[in-house]
PDB file of C-alpha atoms in Angstrom:
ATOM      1  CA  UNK A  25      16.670  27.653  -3.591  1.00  0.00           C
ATOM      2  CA  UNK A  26      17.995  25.717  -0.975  1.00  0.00           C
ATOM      3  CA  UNK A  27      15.716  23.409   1.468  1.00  0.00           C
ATOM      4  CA  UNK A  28      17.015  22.540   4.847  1.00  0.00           C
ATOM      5  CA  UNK A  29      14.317  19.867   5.579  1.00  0.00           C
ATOM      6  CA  UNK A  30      15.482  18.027   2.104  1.00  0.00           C
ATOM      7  CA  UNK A  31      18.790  19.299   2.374  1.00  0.00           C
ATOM      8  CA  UNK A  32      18.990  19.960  -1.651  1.00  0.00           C
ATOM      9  CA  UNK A  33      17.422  21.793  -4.639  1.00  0.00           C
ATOM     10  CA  UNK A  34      13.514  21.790  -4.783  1.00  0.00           C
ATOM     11  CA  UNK A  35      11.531  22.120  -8.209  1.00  0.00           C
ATOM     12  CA  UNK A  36       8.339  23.769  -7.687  1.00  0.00           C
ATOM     13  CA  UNK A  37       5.381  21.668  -9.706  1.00  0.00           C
ATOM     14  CA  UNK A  38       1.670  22.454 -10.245  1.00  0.00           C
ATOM     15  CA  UNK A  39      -0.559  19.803  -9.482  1.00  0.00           C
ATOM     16  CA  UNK A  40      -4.456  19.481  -9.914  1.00  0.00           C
ATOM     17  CA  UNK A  41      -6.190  17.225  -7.140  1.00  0.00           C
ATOM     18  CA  UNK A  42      -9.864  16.224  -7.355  1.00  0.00           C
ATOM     19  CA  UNK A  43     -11.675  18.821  -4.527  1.00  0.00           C
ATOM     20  CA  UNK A  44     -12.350  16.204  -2.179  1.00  0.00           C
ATOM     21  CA  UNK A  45      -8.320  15.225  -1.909  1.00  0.00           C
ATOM     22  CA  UNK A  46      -6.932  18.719  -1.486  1.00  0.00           C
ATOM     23  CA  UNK A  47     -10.030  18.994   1.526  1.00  0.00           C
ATOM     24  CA  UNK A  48      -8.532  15.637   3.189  1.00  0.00           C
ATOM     25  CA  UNK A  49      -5.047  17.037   2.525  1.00  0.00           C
ATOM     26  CA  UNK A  50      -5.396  20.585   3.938  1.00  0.00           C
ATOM     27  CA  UNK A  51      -7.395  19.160   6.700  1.00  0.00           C
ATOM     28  CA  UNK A  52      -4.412  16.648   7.634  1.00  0.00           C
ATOM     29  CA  UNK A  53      -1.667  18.953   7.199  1.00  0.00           C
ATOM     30  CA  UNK A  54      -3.052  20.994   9.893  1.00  0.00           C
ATOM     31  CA  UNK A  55      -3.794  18.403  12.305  1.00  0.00           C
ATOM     32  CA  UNK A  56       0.048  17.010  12.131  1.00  0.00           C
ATOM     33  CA  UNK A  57       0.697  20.849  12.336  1.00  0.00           C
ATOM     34  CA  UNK A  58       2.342  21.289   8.776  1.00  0.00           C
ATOM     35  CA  UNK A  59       1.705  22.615   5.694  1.00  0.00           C
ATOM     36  CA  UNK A  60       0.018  20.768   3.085  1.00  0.00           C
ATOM     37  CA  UNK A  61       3.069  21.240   0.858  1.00  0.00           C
ATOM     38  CA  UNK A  62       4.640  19.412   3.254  1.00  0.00           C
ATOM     39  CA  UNK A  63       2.837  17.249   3.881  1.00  0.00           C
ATOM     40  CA  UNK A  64       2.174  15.845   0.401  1.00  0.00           C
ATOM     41  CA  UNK A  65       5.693  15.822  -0.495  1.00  0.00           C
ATOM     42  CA  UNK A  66       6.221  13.512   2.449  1.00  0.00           C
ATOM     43  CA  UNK A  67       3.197  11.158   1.495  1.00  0.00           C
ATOM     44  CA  UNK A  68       4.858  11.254  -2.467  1.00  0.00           C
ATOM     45  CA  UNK A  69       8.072  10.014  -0.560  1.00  0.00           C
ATOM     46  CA  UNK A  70       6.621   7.300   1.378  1.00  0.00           C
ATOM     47  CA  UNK A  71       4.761   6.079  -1.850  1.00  0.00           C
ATOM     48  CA  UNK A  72       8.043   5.779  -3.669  1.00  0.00           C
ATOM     49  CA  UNK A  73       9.398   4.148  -0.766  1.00  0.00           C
ATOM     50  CA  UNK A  74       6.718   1.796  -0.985  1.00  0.00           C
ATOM     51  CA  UNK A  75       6.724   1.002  -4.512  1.00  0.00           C
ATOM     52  CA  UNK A  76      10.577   0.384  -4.051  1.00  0.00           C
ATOM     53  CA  UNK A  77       9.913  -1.875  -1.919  1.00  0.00           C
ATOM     54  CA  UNK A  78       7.073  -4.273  -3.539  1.00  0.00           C
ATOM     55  CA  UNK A  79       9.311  -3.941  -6.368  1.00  0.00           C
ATOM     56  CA  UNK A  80      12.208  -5.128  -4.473  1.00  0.00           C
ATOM     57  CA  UNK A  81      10.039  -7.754  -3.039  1.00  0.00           C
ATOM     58  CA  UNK A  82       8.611  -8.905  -6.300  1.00  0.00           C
ATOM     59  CA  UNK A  83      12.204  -8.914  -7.833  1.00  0.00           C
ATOM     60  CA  UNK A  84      13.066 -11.596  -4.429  1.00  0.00           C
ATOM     61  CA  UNK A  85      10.289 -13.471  -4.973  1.00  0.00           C
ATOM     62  CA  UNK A  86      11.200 -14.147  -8.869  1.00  0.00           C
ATOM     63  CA  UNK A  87      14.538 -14.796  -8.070  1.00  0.00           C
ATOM     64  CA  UNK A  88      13.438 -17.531  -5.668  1.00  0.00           C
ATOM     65  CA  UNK A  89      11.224 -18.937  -7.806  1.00  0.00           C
ATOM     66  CA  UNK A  90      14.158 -19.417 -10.750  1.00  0.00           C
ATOM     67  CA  UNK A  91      15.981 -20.756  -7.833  1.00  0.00           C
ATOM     68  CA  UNK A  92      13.076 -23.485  -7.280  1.00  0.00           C
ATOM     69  CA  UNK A  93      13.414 -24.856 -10.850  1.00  0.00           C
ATOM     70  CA  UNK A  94      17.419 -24.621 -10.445  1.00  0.00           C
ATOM     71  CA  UNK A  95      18.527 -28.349 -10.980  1.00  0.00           C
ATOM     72  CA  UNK A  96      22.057 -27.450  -9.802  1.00  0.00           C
ATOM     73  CA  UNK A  97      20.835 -25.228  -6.485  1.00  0.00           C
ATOM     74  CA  UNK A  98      18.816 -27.702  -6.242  1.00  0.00           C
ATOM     75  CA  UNK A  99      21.148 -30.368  -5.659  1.00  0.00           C
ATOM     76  CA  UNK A 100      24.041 -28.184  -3.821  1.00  0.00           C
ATOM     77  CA  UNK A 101      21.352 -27.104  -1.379  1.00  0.00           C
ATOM     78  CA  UNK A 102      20.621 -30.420  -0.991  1.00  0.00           C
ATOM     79  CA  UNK A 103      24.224 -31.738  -0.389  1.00  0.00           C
ATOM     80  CA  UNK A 104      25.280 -28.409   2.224  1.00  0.00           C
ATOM     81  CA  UNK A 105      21.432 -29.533   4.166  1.00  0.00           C
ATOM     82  CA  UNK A 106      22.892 -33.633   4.079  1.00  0.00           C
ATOM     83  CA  UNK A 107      25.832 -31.988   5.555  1.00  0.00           C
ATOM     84  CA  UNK A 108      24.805 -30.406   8.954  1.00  0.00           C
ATOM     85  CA  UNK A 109      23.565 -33.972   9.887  1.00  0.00           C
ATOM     86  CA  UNK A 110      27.235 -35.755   9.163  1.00  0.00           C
ATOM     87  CA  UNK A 111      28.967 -36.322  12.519  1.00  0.00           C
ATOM     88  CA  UNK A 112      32.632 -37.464  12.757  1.00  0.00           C
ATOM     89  CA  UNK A 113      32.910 -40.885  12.789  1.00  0.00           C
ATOM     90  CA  UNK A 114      35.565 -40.362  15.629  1.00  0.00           C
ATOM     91  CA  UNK A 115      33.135 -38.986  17.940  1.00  0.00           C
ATOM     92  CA  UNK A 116      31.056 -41.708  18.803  1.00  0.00           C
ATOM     93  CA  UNK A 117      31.511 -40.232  22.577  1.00  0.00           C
ATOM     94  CA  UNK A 118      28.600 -37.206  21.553  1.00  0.00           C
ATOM     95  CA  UNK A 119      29.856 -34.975  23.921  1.00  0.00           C
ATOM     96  CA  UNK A 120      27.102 -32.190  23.588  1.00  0.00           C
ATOM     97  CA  UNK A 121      24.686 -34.676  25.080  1.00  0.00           C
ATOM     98  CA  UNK A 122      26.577 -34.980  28.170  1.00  0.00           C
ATOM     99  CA  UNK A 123      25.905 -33.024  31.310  1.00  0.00           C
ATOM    100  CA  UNK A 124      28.813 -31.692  33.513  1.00  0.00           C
ATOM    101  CA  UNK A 125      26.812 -31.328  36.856  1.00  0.00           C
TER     102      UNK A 125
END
């Protein structure tokens, strides 16, 4: 069966929620004016989505910190940051400091 919302195949599951969540689901479903169907499979989506995302995060934040003990980044880095401060020897006139007014 075909969902236009998801735009794909659904597969019906059977779920058991402690009494208290399906109350606090049913009961925000029909404030946003949707079903409670709905409305959990959009809250299981945004969990994903959020999962995903510390996961990505936490995959970042390892990477960086292999980075940190990287002798060789280390020292590149190091060389490419030395570099922004080199000015031509040529141009002792430092143009960008002067004002055309």
């Amino acid at each position: 069966m075909k969902n236009a919302e998801c735009g794909g195949v659904m597969t019906a599951i059977s779920m058991n929620l402690p009494d208290e969540l399906a109350v606090q689901s049913r009961s925000m479903a029909k404030q946003l004016g949707m079903s409670r169907t709905a409305f959990i499979r959009q809250a299981l989506q945004h969990e994903l989505q959020r999962v995903e995302r510390q996961q990505d995060e936490a995959a970042i934040a390892a990477d960086l910190r292999r980075l940190a003990d990287n002798r060789t980044y280390i020292s590149e880095s190091q060389a490419i940051e030395a570099g922004f401060n080199d000015l031509p020897e040529d141009d002792a006139e430092c143009w960008w400091t002067t004002r055309d007014d």
